[in-house]
XYZ file of N, CA and C in Angstrom:
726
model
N 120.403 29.527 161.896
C 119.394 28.996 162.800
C 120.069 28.347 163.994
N 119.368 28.468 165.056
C 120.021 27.980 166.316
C 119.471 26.251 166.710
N 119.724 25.507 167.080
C 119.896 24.364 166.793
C 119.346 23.698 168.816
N 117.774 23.233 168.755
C 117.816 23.172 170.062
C 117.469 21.612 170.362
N 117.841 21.050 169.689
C 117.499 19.062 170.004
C 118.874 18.778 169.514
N 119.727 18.941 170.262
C 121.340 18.149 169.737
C 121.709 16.503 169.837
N 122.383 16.120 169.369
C 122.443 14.648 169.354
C 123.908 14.561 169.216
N 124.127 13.040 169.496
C 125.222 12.905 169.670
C 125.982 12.444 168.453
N 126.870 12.923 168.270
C 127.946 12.646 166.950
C 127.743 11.073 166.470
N 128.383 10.082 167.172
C 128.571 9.039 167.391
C 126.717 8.514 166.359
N 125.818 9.291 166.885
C 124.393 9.063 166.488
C 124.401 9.353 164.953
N 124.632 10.383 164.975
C 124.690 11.200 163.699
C 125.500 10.151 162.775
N 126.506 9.977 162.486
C 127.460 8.730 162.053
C 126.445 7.507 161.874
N 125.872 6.856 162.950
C 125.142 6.152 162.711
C 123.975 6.297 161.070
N 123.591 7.203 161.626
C 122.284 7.630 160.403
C 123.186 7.813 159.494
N 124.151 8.648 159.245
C 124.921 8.602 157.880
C 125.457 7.411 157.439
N 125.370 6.549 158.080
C 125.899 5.468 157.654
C 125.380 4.747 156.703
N 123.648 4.813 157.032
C 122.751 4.098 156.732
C 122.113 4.558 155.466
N 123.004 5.785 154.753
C 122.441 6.469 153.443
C 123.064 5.310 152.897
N 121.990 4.839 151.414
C 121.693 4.078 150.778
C 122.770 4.451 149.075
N 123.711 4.417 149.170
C 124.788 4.605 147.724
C 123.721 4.554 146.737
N 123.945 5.773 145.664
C 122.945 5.297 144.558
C 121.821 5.458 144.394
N 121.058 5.291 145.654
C 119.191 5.808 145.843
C 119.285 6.975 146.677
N 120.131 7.898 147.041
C 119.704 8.891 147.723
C 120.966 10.061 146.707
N 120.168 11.213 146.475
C 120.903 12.081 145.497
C 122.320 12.893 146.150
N 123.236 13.225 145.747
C 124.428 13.621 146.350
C 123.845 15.204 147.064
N 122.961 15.698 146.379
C 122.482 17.161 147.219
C 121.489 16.767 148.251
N 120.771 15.352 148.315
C 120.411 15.409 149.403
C 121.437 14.340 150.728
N 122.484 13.925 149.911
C 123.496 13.522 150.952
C 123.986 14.939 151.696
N 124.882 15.915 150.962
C 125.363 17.047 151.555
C 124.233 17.559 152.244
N 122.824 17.261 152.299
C 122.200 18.025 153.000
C 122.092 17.480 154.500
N 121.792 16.393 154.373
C 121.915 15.423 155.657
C 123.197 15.603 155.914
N 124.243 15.580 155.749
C 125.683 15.857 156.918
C 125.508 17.576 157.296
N 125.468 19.069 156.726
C 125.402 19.778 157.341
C 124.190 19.952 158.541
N 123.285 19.287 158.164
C 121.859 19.063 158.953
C 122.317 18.311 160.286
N 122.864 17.260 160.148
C 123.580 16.358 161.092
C 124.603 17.112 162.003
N 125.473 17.989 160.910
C 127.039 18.506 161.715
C 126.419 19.721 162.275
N 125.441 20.547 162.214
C 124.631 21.382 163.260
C 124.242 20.740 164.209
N 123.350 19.503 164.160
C 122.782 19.168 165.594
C 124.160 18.546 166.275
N 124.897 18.189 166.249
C 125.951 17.787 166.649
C 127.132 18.287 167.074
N 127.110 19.456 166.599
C 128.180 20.148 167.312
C 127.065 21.523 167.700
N 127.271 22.040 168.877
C 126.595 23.101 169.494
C 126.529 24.297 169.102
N 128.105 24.520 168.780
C 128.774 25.873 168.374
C 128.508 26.347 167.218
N 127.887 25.000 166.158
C 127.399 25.510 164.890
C 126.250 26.768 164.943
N 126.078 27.897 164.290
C 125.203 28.581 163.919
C 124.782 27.895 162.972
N 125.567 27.618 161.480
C 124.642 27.578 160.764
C 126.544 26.374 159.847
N 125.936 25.473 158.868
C 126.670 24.899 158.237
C 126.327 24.667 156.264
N 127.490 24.632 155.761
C 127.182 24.301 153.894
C 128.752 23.293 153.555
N 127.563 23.016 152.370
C 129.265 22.285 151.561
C 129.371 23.183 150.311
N 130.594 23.524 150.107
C 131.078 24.124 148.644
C 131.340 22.951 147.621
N 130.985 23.459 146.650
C 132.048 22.530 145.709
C 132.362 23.810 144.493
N 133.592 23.179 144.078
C 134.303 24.261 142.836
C 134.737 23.493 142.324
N 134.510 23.808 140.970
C 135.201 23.306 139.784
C 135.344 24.402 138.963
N 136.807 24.338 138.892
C 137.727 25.591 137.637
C 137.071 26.822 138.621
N 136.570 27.876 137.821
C 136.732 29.017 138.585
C 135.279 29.044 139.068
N 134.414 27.867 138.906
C 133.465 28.173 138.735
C 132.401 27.109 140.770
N 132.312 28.188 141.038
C 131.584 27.451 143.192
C 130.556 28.021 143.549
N 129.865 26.658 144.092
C 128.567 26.945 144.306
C 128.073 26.060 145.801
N 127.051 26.724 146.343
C 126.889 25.852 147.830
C 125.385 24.816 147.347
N 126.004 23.375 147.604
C 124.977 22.774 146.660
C 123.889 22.359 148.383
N 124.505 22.617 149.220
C 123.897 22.462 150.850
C 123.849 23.360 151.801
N 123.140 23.696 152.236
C 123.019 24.926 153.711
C 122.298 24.761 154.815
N 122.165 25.369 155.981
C 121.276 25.304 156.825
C 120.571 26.497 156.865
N 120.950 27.119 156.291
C 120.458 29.136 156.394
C 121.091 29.747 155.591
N 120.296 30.721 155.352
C 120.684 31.928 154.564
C 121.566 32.417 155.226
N 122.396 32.507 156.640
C 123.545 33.245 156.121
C 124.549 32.237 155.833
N 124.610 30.928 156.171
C 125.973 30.190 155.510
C 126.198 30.511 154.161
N 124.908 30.221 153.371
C 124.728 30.691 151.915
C 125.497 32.130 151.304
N 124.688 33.150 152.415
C 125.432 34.553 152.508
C 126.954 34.659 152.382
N 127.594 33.833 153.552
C 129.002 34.044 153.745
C 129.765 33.269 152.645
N 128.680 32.016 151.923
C 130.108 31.251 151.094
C 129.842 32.343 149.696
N 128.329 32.598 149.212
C 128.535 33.251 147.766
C 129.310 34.574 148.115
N 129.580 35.113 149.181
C 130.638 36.555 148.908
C 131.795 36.236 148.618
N 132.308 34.513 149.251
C 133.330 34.330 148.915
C 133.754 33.984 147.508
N 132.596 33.517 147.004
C 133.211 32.875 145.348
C 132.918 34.506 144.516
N 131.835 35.525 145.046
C 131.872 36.720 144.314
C 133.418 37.552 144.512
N 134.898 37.304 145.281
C 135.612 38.035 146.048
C 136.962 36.905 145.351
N 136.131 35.551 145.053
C 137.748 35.033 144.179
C 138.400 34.541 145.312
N 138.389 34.408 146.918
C 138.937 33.893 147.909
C 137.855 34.280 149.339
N 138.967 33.156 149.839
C 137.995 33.436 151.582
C 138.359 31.599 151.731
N 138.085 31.316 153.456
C 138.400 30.390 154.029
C 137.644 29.002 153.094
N 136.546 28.923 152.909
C 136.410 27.814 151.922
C 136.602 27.478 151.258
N 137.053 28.781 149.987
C 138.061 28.479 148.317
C 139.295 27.827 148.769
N 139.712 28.438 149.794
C 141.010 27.723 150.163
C 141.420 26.648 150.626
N 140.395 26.123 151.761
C 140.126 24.829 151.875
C 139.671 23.725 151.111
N 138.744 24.127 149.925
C 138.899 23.604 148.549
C 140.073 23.336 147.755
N 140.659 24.388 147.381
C 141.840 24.260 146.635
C 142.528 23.395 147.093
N 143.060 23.414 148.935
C 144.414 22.557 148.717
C 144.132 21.584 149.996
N 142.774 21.277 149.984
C 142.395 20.319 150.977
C 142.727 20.159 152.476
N 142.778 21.403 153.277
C 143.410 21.695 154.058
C 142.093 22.416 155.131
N 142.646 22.181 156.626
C 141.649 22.920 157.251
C 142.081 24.515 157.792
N 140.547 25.064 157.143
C 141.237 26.289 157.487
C 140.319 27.204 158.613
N 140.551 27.488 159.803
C 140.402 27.993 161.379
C 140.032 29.626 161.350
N 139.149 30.268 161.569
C 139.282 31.303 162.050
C 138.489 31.964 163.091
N 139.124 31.398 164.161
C 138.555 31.823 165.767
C 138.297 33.008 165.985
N 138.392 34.451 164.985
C 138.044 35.554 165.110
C 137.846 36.663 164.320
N 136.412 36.679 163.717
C 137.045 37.905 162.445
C 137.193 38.617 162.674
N 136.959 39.322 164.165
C 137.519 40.472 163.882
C 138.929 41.025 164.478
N 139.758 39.620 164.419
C 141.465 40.058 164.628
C 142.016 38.939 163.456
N 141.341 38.586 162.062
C 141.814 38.010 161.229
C 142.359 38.273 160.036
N 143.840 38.580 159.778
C 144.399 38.986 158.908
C 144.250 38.574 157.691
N 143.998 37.514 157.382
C 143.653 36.657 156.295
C 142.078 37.301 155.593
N 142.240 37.845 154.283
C 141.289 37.443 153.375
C 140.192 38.862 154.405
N 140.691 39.667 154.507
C 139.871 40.902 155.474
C 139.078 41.718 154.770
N 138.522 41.616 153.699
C 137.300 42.367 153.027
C 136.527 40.881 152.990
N 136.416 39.603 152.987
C 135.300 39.079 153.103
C 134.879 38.675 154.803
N 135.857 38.842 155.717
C 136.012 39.106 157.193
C 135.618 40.246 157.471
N 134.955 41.219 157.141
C 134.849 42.520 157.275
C 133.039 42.304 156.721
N 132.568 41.440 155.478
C 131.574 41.323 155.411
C 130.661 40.163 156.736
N 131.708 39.040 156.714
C 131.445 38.331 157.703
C 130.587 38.771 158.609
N 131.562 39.518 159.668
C 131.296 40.349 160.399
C 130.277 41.043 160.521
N 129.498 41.762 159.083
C 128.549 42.651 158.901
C 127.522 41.706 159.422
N 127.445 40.541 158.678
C 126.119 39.581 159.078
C 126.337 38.505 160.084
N 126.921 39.138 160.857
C 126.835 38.122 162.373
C 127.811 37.399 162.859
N 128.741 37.123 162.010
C 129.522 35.820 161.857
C 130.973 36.247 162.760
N 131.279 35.525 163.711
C 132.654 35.877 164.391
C 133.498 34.841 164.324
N 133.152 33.579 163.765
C 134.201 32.743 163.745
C 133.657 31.403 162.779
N 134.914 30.958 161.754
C 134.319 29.708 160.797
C 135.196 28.959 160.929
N 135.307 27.818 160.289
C 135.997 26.580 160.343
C 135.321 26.027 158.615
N 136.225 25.613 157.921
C 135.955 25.198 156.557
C 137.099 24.054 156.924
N 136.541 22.832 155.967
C 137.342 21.360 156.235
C 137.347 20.617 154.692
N 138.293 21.379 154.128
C 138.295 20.398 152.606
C 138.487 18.995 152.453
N 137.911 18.808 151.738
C 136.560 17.854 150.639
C 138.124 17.143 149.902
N 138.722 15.619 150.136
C 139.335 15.105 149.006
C 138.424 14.456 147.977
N 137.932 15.175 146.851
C 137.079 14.661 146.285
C 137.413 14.528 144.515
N 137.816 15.022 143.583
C 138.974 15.096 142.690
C 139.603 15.697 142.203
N 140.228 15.217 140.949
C 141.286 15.726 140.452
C 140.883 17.276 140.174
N 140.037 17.357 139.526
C 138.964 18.729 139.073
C 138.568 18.904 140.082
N 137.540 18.629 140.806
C 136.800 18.899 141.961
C 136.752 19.805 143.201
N 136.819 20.794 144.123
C 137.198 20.760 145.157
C 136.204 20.770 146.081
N 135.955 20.666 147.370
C 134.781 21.037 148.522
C 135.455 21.487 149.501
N 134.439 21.412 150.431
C 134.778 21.904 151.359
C 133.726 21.749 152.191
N 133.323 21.518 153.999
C 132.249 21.388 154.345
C 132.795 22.835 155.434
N 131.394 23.566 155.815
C 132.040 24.937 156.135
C 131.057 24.951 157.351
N 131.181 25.444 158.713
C 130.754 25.649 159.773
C 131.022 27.457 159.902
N 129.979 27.537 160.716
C 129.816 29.463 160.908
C 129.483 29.469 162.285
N 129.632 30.681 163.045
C 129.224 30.754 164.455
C 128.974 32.176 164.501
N 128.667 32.903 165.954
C 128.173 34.187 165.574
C 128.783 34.316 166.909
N 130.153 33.242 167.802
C 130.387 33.617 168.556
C 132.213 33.378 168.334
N 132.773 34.714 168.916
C 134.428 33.974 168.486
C 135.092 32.438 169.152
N 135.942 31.907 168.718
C 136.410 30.828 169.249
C 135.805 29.940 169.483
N 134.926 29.743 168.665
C 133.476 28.586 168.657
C 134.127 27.278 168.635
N 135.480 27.107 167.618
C 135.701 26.011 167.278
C 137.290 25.315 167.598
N 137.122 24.242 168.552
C 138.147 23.789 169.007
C 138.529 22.819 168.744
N 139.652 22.061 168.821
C 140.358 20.761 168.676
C 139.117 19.756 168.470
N 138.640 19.129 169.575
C 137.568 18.487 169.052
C 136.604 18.931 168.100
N 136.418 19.943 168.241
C 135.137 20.591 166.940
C 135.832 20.149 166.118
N 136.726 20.219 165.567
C 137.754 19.984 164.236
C 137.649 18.436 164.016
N 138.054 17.819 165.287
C 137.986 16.043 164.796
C 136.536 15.884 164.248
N 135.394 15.734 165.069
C 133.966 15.582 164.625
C 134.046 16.294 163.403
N 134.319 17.591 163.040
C 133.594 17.914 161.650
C 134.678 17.321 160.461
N 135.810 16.516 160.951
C 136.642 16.007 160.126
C 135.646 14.607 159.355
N 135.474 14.407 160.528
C 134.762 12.727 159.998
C 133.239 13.307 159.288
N 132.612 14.300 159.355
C 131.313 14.526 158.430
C 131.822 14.587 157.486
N 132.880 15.808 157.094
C 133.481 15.566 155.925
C 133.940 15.000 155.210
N 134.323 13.729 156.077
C 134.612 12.383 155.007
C 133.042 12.013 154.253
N 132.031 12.120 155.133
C 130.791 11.379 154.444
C 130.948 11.945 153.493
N 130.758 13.725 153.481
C 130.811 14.453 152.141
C 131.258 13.796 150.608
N 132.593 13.575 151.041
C 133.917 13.301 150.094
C 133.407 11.986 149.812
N 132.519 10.264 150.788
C 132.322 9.460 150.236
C 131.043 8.850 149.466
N 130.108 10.420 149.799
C 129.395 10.034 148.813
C 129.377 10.565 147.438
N 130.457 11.234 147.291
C 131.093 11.348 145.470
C 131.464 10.378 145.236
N 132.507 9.768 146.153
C 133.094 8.679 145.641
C 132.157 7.315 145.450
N 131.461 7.315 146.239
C 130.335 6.139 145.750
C 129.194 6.773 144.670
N 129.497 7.716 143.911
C 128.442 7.668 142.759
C 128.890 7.336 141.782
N 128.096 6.963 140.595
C 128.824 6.861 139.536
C 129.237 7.936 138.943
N 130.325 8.083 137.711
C 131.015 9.190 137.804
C 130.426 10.028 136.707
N 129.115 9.697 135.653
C 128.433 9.756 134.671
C 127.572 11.047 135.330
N 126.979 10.164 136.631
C 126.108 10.778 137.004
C 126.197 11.598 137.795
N 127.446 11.600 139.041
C 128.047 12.923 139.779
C 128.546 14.174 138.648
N 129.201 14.103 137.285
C 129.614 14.876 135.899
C 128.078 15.804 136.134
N 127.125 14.923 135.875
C 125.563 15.253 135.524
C 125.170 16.311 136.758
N 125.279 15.831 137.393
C 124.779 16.417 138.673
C 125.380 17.726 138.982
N 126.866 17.749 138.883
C 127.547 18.972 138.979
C 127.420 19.759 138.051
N 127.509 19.719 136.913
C 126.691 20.160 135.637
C 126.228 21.327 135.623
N 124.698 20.403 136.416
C 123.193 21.036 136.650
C 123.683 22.540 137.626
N 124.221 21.863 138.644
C 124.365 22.744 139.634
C 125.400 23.921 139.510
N 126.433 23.783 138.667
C 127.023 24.498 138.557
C 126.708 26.030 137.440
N 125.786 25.794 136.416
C 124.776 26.174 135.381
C 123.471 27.232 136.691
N 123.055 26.606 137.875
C 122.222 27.077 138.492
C 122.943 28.004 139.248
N 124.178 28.307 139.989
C 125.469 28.701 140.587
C 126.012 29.818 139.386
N 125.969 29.609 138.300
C 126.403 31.363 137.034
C 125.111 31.683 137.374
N 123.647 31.093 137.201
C 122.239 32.310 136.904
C 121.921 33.337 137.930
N 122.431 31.982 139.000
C 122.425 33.134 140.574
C 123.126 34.127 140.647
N 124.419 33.812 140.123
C 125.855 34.759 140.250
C 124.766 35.883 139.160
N 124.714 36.058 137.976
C 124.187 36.858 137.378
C 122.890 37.696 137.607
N 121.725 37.174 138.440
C 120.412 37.762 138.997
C 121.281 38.688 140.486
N 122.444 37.898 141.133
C 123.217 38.450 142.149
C 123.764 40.356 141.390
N 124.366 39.995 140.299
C 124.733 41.400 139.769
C 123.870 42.264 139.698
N 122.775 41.700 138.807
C 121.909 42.722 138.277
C 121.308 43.541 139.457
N 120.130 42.838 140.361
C 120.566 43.672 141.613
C 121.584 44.503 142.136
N 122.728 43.920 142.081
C 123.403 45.063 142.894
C 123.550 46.156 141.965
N 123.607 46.487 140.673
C 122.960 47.066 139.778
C 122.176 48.134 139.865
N 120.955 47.820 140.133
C 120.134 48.401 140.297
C 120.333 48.896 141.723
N 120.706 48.467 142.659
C 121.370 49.100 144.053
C 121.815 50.118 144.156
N 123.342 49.593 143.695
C 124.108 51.172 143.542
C 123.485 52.347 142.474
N 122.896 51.828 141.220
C 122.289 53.332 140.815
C 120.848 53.995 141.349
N 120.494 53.374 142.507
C 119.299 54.303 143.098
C 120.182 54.150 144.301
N 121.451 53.972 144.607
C 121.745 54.838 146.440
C 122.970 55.108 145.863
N 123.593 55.353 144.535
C 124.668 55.658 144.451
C 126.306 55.472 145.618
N 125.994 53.886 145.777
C 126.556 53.045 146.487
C 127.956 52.335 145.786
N 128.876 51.588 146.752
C 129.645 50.923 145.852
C 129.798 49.526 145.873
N 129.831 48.733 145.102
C 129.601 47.064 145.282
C 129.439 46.697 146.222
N 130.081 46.929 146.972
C 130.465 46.181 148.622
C 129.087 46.740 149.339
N 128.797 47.950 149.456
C 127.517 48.747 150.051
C 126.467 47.813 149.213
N 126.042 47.611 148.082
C 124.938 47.231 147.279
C 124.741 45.721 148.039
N 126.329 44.932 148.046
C 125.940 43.265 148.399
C 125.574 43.736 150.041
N 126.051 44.576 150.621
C 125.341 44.000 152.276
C 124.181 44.877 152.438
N 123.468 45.412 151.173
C 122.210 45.587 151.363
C 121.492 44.671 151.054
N 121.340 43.701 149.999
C 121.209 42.323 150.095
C 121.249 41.082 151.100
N 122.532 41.263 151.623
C 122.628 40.563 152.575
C 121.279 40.942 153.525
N 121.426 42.050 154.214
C 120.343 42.801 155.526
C 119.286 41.867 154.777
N 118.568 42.128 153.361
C 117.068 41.766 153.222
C 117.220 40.469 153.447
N 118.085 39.690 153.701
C 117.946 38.094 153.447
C 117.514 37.758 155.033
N 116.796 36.321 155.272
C 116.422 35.923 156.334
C 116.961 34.879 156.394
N 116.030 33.505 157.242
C 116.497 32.188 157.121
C 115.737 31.216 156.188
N 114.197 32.199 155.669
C 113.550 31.524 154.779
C 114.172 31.870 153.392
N 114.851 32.918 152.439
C 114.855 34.012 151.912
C 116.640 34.000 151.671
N 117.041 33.397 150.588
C 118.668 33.463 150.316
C 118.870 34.915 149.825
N 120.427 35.099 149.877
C 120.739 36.434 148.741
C 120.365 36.237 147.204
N 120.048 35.606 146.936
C 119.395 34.992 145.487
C 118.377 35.155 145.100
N 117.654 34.978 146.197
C 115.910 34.936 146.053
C 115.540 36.475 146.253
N 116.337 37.390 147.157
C 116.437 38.567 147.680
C 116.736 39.629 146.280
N 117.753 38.908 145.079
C 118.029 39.339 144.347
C 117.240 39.460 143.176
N 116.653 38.366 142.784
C 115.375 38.284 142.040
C 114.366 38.499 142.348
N 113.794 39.188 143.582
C 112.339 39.598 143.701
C 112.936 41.153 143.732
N 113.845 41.723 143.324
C 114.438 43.050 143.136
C 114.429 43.225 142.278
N 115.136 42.118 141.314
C 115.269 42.651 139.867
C 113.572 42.382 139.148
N 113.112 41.470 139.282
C 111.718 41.647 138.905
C 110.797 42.449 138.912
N 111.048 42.943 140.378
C 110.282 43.864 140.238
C 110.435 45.354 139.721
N 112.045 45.520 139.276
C 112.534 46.607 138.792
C 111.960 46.388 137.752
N 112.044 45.391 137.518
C 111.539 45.229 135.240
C 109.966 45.509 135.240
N 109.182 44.783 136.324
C 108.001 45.278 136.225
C 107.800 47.236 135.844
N 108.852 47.925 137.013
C 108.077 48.799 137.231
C 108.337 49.339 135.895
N 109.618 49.628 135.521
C 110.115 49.877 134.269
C 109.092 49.612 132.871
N 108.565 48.694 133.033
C 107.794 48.386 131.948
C 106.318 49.392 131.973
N 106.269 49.513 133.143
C 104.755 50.240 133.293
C 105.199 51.850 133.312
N 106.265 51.825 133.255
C 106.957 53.193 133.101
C 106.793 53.917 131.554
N 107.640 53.071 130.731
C 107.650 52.752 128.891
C 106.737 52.423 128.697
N 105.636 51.491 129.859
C 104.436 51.133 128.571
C 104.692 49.891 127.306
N 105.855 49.478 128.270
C 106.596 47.975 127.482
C 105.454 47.075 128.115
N 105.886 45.414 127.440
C 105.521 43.933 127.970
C 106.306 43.784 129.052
């Protein structure tokens, strides 16, 4: 989504400041900083936070279906600029996918759905833990020196409102979300599933037909389960099953 009432960083900071430790939930903290780090930086198309734990990442924040788009290809692919910026807390730049050597089959999907340039800014958040807060653009070289400082400091909010939860209840929370992050991953297969055996396609063809149906109301998730549902429907009226 394109972003047309911008505000000023300095503002933005302000209001984050003023989240309340404890009474406001950590998914609706991450939601307010990518919400914030769009109106605030221009160049944003669209922004999410990752988090991973063990092998297992999920975007618990977005602004659109395609940030969503671009981070689940990455945890379906085992790498790409946000796993990595997760892993070793590091920022990782890419002013162009399409002269980016790095990680070039999920740069190659990128690409398919709009995307010419990201910026991912890992999350020190713990020992287990990793994040990452991830910016997308649909134009190359979106993101410069300053873009980098500003989305440095959102990402601290990220990282301090783990650290101000209790740790019972952030365990709890990630939990949940990570449990909701396999069902998706799995309704994600089955579709493509059913993809490739009616276009006799190959993974990669099946996910960016998915991708295409997705909008900004409408994730690859939701895209995936009104597919597979309705495959089972028809199937059933086929057999004459429940």
């Amino acid at each position: 989504m394109a972003y047309s009432h911008p505000i000023e960083p300095s503002n933005a900071f302000a209001e984050l400041g003023r989240i309340m430790p404890g009474k406001t939930s950590l998914r609706d903290v991450f939601q307010r900083v990518v919400d914030l780090t769009g109106l605030s930086i221009p160049e944003v198309t669209e922004a999410s936070v990752s988090l991973v734990q063990g092998k297992e990442a999920h975007t618990p924040a977005c602004t659109g279906g395609l940030a969503l788009a671009l981070d689940e290809s990455q945890y379906e692919l085992g790498h790409g600029p946000c796993l990595q910026a997760a892993a070793a807390t590091t920022i990782e730049s890419i002013t162009n996918m399409a002269t980016e050597s790095r990680w070039p089959d999920w740069t190659a999907r990128a690409l398919r759905a709009g995307a010419h340039s990201s910026l991912s800014i890992g999350l020190p958040i713990h020992a287990t833990i990793g994040g990452a807060l991830n910016l997308y653009a649909t134009e190359p070289h979106a993101f410069d020196d300053h873009t980098i400082a500003v989305a440095q400091t959102f990402a601290s909010y990220a990282s301090l409102a783990i650290a101000n939860d209790h740790l019972d209840n952030a365990r709890t929370t990630l939990s949940r979300h990570i449990d909701a992050a396999m069902d998706s991953g799995a309704v994600i297969e089955q579709a493509k599933g059913i993809i490739m055996g009616d276009r006799r396609c190959t993974a990669d063809e099946a996910f960016a037909v998915l991708t295409t149906a997705r909008n900004t109301t409408r994730t690859v998730r939701d895209v995936a389960r009104t597919l597979v549902d309705r495959t089972a429907v028809s199937r059933a009226q086929v057999t004459g099953g429940p």
